[in-house]
XYZ file of C-alpha atoms in Angstrom:
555
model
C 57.548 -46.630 79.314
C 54.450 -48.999 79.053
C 52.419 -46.039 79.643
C 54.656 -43.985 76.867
C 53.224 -47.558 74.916
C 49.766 -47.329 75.680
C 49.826 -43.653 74.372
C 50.777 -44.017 71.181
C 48.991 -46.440 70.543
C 46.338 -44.921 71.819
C 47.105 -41.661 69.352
C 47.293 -43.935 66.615
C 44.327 -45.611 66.757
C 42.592 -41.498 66.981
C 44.347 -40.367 63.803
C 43.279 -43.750 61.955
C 39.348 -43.167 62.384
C 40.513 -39.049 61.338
C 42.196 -40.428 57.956
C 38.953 -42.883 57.213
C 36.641 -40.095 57.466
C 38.606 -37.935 55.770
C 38.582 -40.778 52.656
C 34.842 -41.293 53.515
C 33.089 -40.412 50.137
C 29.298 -41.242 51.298
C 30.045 -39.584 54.401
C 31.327 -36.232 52.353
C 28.066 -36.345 50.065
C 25.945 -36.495 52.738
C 27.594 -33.476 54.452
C 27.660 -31.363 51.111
C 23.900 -32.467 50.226
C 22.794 -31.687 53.677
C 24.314 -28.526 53.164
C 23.382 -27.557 50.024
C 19.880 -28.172 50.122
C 18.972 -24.647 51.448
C 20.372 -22.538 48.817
C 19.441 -25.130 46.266
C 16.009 -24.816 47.126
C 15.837 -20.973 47.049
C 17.971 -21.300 43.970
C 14.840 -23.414 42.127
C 12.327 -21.548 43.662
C 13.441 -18.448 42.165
C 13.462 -19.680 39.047
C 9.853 -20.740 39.768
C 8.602 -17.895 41.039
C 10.544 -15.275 38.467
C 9.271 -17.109 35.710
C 5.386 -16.680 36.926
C 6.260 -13.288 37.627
C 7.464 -12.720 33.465
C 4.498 -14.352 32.832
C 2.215 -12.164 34.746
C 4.145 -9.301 33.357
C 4.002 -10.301 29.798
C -0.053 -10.692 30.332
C 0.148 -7.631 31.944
C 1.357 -5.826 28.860
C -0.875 -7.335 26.454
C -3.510 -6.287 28.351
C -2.287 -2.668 28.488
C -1.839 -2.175 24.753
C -5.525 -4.207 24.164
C -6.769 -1.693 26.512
C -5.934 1.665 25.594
C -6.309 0.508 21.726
C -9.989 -0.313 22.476
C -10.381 2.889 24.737
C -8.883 5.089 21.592
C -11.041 3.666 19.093
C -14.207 4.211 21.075
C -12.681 7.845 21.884
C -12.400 8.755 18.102
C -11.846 12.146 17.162
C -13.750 13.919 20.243
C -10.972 14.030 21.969
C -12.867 12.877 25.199
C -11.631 10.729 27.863
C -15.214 9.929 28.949
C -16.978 6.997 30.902
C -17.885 5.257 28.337
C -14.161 5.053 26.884
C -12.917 4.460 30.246
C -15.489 1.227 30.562
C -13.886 0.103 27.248
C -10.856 0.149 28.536
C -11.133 -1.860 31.595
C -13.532 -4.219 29.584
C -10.225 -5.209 27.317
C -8.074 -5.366 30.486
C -10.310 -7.711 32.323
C -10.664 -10.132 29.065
C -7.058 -9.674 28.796
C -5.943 -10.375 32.447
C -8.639 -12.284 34.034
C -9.597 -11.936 37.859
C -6.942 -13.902 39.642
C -4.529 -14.886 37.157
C -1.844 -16.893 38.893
C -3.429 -15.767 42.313
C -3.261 -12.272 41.662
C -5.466 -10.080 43.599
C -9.192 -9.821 42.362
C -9.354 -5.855 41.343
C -6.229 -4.163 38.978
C -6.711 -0.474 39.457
C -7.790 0.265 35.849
C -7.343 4.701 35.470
C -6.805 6.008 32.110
C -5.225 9.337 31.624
C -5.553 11.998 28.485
C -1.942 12.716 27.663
C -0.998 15.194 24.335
C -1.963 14.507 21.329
C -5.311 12.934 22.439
C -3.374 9.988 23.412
C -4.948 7.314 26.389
C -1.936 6.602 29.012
C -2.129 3.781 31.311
C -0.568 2.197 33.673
C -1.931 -1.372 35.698
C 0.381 -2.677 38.602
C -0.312 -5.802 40.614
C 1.055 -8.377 42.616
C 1.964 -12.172 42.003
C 2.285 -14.422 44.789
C 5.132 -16.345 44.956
C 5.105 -20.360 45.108
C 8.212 -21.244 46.191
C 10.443 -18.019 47.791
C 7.464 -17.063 50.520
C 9.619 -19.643 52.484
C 12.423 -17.341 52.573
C 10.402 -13.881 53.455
C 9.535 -13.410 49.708
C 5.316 -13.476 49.741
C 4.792 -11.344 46.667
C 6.183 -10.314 43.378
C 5.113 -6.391 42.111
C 4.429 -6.302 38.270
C 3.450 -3.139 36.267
C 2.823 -2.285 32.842
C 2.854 1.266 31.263
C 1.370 1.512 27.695
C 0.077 4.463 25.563
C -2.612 4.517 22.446
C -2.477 7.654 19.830
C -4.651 7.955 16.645
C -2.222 8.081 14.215
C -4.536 9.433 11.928
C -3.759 12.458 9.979
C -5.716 13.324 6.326
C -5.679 10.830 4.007
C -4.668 11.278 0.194
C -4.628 7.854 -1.689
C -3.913 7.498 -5.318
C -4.716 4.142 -7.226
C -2.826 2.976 -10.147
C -4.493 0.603 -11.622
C -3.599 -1.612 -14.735
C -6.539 -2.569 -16.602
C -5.243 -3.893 -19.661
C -6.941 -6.670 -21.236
C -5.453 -9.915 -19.275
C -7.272 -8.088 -16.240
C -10.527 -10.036 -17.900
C -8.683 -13.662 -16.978
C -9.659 -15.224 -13.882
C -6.524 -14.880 -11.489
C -5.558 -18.920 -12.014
C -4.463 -18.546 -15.694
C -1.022 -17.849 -16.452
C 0.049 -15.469 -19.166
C -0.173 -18.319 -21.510
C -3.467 -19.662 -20.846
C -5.001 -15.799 -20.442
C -4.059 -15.043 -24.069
C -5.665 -18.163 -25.060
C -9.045 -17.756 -23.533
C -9.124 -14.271 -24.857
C -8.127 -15.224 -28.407
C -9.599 -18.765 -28.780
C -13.245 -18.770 -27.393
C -15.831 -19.977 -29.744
C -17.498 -16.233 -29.670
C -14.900 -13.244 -30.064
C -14.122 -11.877 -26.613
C -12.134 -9.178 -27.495
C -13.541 -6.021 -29.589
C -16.551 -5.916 -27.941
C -18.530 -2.126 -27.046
C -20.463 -0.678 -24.706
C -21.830 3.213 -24.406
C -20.606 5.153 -21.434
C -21.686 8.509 -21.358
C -22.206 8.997 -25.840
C -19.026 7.106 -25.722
C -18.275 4.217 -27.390
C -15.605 1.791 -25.080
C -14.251 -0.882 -26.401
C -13.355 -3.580 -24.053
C -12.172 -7.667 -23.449
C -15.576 -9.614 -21.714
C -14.740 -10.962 -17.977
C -14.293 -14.397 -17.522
C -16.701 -16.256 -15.457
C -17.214 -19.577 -13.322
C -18.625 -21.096 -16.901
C -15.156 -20.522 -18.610
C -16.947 -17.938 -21.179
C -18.326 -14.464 -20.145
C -21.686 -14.684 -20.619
C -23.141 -16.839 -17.769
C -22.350 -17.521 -14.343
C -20.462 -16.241 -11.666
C -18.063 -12.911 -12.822
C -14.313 -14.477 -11.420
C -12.263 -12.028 -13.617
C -9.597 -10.157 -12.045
C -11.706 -6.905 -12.732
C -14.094 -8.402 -10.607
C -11.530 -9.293 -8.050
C -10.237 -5.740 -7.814
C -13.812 -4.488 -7.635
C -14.353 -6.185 -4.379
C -10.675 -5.249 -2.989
C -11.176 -2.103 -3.408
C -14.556 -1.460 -2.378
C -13.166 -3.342 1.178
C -10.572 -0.923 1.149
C -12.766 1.930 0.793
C -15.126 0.178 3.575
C -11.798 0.721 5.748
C -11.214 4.366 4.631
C -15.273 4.963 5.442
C -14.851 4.245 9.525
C -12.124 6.444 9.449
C -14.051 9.297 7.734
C -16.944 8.724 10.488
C -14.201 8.944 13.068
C -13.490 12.301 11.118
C -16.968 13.607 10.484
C -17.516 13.410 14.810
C -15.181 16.642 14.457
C -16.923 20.215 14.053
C -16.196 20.764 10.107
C -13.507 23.516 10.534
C -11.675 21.154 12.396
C -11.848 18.412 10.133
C -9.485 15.798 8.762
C -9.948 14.005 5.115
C -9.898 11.094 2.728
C -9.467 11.848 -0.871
C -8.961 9.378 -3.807
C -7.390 9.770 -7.331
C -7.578 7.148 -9.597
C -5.498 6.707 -12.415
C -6.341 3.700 -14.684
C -3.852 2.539 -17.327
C -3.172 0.365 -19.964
C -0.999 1.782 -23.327
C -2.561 5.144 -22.110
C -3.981 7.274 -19.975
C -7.380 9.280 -20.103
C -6.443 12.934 -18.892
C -8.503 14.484 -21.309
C -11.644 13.751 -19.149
C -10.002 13.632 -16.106
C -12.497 14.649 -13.286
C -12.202 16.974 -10.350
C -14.036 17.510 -7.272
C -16.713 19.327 -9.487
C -17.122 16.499 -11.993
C -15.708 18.925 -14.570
C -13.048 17.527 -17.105
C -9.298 18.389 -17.265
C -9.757 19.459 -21.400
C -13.381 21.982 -20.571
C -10.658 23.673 -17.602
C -7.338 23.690 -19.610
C -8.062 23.065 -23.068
C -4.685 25.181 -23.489
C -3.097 21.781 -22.289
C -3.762 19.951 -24.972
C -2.592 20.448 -28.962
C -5.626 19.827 -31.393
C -2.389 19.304 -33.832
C 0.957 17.716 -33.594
C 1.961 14.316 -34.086
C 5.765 13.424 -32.761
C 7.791 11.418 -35.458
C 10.754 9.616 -36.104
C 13.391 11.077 -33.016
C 10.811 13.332 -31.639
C 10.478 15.703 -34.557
C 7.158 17.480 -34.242
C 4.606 17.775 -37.304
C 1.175 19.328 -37.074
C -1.070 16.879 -39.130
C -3.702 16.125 -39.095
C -5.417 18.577 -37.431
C -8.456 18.402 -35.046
C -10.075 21.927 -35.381
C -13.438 20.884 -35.667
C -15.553 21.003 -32.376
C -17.581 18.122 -33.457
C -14.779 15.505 -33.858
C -13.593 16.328 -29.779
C -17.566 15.941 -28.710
C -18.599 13.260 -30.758
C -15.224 11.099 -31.717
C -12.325 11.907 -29.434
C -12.160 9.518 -26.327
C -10.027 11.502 -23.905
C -6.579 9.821 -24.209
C -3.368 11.186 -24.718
C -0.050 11.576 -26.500
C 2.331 12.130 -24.187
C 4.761 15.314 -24.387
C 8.174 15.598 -26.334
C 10.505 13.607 -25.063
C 13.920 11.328 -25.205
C 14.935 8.595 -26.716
C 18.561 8.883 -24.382
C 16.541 7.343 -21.380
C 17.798 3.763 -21.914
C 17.946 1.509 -19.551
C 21.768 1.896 -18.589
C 21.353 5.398 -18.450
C 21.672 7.685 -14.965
C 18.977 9.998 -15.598
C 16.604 11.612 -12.673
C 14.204 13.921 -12.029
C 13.975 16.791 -11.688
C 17.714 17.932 -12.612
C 19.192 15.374 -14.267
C 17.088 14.674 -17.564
C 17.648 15.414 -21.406
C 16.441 18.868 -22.176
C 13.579 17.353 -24.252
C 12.391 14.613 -21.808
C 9.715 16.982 -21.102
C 7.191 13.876 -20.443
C 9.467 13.184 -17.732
C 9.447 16.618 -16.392
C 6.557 16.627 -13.682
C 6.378 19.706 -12.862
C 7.005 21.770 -16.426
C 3.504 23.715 -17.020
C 1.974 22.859 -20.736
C 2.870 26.272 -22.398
C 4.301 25.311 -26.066
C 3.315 22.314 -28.528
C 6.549 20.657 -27.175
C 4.937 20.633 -23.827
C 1.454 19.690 -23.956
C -0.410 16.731 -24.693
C -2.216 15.564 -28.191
C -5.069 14.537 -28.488
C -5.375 10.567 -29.758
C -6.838 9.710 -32.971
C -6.322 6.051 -33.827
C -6.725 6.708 -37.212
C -3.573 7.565 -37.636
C -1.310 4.775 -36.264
C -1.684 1.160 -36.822
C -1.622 -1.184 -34.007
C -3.623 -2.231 -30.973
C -5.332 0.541 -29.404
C -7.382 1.185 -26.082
C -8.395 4.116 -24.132
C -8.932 3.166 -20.103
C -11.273 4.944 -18.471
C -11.162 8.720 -17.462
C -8.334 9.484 -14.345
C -10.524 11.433 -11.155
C -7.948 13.808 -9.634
C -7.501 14.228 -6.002
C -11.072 14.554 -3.836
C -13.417 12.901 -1.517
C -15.861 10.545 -2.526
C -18.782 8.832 -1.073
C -19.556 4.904 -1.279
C -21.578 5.570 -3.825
C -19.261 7.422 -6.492
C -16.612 4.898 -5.323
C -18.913 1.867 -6.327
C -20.066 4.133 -9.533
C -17.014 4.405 -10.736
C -15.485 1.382 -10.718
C -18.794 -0.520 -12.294
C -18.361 -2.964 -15.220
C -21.280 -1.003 -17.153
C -19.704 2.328 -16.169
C -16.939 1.745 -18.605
C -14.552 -0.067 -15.975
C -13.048 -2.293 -17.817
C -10.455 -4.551 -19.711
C -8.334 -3.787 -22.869
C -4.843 -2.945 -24.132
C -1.182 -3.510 -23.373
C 0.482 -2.889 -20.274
C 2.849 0.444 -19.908
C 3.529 0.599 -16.568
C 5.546 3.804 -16.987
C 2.479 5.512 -17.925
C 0.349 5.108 -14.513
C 3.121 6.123 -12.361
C 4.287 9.046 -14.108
C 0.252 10.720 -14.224
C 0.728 9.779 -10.675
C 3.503 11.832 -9.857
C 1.684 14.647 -11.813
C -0.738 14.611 -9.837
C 0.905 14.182 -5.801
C 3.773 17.047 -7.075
C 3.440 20.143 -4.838
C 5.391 22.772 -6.998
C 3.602 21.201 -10.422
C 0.249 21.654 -12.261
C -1.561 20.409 -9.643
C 0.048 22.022 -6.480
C -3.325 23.490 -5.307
C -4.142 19.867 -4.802
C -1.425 18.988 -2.839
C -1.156 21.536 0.385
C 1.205 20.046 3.102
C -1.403 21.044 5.785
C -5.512 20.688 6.041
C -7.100 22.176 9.038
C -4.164 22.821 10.579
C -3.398 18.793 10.061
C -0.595 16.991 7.820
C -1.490 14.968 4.888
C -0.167 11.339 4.556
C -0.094 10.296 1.068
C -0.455 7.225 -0.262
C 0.448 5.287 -4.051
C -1.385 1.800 -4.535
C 0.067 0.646 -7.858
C -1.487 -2.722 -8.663
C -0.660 -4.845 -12.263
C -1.073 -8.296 -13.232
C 1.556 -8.323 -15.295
C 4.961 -6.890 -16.237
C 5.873 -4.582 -19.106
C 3.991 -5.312 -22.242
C 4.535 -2.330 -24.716
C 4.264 -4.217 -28.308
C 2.835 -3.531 -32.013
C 0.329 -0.556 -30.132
C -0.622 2.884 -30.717
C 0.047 4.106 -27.354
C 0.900 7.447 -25.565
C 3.663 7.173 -27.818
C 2.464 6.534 -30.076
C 3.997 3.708 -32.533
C 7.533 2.638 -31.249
C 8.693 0.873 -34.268
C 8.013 4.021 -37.051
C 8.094 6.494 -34.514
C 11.253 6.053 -32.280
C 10.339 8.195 -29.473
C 11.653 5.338 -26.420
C 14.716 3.947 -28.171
C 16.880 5.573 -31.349
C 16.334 2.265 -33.030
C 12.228 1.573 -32.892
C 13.137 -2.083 -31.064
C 10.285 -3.101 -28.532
C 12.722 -4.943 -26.324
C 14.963 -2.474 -26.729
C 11.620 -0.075 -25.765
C 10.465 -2.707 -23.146
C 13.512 -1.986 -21.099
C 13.747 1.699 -21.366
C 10.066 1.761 -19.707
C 11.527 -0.028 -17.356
C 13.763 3.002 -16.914
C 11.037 5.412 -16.820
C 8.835 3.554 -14.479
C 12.016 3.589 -12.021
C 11.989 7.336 -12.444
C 8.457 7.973 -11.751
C 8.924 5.524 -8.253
C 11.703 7.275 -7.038
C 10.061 10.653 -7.666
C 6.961 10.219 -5.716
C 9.038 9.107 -2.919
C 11.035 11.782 -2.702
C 7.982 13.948 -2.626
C 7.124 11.975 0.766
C 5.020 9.701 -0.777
C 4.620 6.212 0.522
C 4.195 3.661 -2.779
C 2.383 0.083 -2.054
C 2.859 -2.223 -5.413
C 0.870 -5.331 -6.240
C 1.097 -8.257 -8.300
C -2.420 -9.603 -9.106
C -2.269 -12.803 -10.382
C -0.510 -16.850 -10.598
C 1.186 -15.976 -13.138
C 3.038 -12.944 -12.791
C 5.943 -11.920 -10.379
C 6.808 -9.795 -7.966
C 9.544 -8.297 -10.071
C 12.565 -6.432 -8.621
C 10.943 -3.350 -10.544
C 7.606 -3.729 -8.505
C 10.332 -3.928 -5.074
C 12.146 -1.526 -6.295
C 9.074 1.219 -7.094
C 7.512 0.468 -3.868
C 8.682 1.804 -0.384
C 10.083 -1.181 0.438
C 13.503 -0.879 2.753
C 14.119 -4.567 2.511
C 14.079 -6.115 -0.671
C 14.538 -9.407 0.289
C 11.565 -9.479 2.837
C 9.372 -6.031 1.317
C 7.185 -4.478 3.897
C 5.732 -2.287 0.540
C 5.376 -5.069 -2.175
C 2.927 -7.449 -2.524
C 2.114 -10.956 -3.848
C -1.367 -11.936 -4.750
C -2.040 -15.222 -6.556
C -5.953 -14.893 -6.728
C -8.929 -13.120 -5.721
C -8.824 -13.917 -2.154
C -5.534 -12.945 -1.535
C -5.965 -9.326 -3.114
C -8.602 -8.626 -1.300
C -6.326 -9.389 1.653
C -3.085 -7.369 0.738
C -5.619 -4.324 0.765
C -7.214 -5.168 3.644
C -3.706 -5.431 5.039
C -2.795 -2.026 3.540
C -5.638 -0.452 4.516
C -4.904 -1.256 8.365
C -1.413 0.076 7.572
C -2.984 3.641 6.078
C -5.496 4.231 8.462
C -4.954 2.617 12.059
C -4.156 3.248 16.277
C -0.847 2.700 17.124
C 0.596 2.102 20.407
C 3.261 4.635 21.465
C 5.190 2.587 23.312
């Protein structure tokens, strides 16, 4: 019995120390610690060691895609995957992935490959050591990149419409307000002014300069500004016609140019082709020495222009437009090319000039009061050298500033021009050489809609009626609008891409200028641009320049 004691009391005392333990706390955390500790640690060192590795891999890449970009530049349009590309290539790589980069070994296997298309394939793989997981078996991490350059190049047809209208004489700064005051209220007239271009006489609005007049110091007109865009944008254009020229000529791809610039009108009459020979001397059929359009589009046929003298010596080169509608309004649902009023024969791209009703008169501003200006002469689609670029768009080449701003006007000579089943199809073939043809608007304006008082390609609104049934400009002003929206979606659906500009502080990228462009998103337009001064235009086409002509990487 005292041993039966001695037992359980023995027993009890065991399961006592048991329970203590059991309630131990510190003892517990050490346990679970000590335990832990192991797949803690390869738990953190993973996440070490996978993050160098996305590093390493995100280097990797970059240095890919600079690679094989460099190597297809260098490779042009030979088609040649030779030493000297290959060299480029692993030049870029190297800069791009230095030797050793987070203890990766010293060489990277740099092979190029020709794939279709003239495209450079690559493909780099390497190994990161790893910091932390070695301790676990884990020495090294394999990384590989895959990237692949092709020249998107194809030819290159580019149409500028350009507004020169007479605020395009203001430095950028002003706003429409303080434009219209410079122009009216400088000590010595500004406006009115003439120049000879070619037995012409221009009339034109002087450029501002850095001396706030036009006579002395530095040229900072927005003329000026858009001369030096767009001879940076034809520097672009250049380099990719060298690329092109490396090509035996059968073989070749192109860069052509038309150039439309508007104000109130357009000059087609002296529109120039590859051949420098006018658009009246080729298809003076076009054109109706007689026929003015009146009150609701009613034809009449005086005066009339029948003496060769007055077209050599007097007549400018601008244009009436064709018959057309006065049911375009702004509410309206019209569209080309089936859904228009049977008159709106302006509207009508791709209707050949046959009949009075369809062919353009000659301007005479002798007959209608108003503003008038005459921009200079359109060049229809062909290639031009630096030189007949620069030529062109010269101040004392007749380049200049003057009129109201019809934006309708540019857009819809534009889509005259790109259509392929209208007057000008043999200028648009799908194909050259066996290559497509990527087509291009650039439709730049410093300001919005501006049809007032003028004589203009149709003629005068408020006797005439020819825009709205009741001769009202605002009522005009927004049935342009119309038209404008027309001519944008028409050139798009010919496969056209349209980039639209506005040049200037004090105008607005306007839900028309969205809308006309090729923009998908108009809150955030890829195809629209913004440009509050000189700098900045010669930027956006910079910008779309890259976007025209430029390598892409395939994947």
């Amino acid at each position: 019995m005292g041993d039966c004691g001695l037992m359980g009391k023995s027993n009890g005392h065991q399961m006592g120390f048991l329970s203590r333990l059991l309630r131990n706390q510190a003892g517990n955390t050490i346990a679970i610690v000590a335990a832990a500790l192991i797949p803690l640690a390869g738990m953190v060192g993973g996440a070490v060691d996978i993050s160098r590795g996305y590093l390493a891999q995100v280097r990797l890449q970059q240095a890919c895609d600079a690679g094989v970009l460099a190597g297809r530049k260098v490779m042009g349009s030979s088609g040649v995957l030779s030493a000297g590309v290959t060299s480029e290539v692993q030049k870029y790589v190297n800069f791009n992935f230095p030797s050793q980069y987070l203890g990766t070994p010293a060489n990277i296997t740099v092979a190029p490959t020709l794939g279709a298309n003239d495209t450079i394939q690559l493909t780099l793989s390497t190994t990161v050591p790893t910091a932390v997981m070695g301790l676990f078996g884990k020495q090294n991490m394999s990384v590989t990149a895959s990237c692949t350059a092709r020249n998107d190049y194809s030819n290159i047809d580019i149409v500028l419409v350009l507004d020169t209208t007479g605020s395009m004489a203001c430095k950028p700064e002003r706003d429409d307000s303080s434009c219209g005051s410079w122009i009216n209220n400088w000590l010595s007239p500004k406006s009115g002014k003439t120049m000879t271009v070619d037995s012409k006489t221009v009339t034109y609005v002087c450029e501002e300069t850095s001396n706030g007049n036009c006579t002395t110091g530095t040229n900072v007109s927005r003329m000026q500004g858009l001369r030096n865009a767009l001879d940076s944008l034809q520097s672009q254009m250049a380099t990719i016609e060298t690329q092109f020229n490396m090509t035996e000529e059968g073989k070749r791809k192109r860069v052509r140019w038309a150039i439309i610039p508007f104000s109130m009108m357009v000059n087609a009459g002296f529109s120039r082709n590859a051949a420098e020979a006018t658009l009246y001397s080729r298809n003076k059929s076009w054109f109706n020495a007689t026929g003015i359009y009146l009150k609701n589009n009613t034809t009449s046929t005086n005066p009339t222009h029948d003496d060769p003298t007055w077209f050599t010596n007097t007549w400018d080169g601008c244009v009436e437009e064709r018959k057309t509608s006065n049911l375009i309004t702004a509410n309206s649902t019209y569209s080309f090319p089936n859904n228009l009023p049977a008159t709106a024969y302006d509207m009508m791209f791709d209707t050949p000039a046959t009949s009075t009703d369809t062919r353009w008169t000659v301007s005479d501003p002798a007959r209608s009061s108003g503003q008038y200006a005459c921009p200079k002469y359109m060049r229809e689609l062909a290639p031009l050298t630096s030189s007949q670029f620069d030529d062109y768009f010269a101040f004392n080449r007749g380049f200049v500033a003057n009129g109201g701003t019809y934006l309708d006007i540019g857009m819809l000579w534009a889509a005259r021009l790109l259509s392929r089943s209208g007057m000008w199809s043999a200028d648009n073939p799908q194909l050259y050489h066996t290559f497509p043809v990527n087509r291009y608007v650039i439709f730049m304006t410093d300001g919005v809609m501006d049809n007032g008082d003028n004589y203009s390609a149709y003629p005068h609104e408020p006797d005439w009626k020819r825009i709205s049934s009741n001769g009202n400009i605002s009522t005009a002003k927004a049935n342009h609008n119309k038209r404008l929206s027309i001519a944008c979606t028409a050139i798009k659906n010919m496969d056209v891409k349209i980039y639209t500009i506005s040049f200037s502080a004090g105008s607005d990228l306007s839900t028309d200028l969205i809308n006309c462009s090729s923009s998908t998103n108009s809150t955030s337009p890829e195809f629209a641009y913004k440009a509050d001064d000189s700098d900045d235009l010669n930027a956006v086409f910079r910008d779309i320049g890259e976007n025209i002509g430029s390598l892409r990487l395939s994947q």
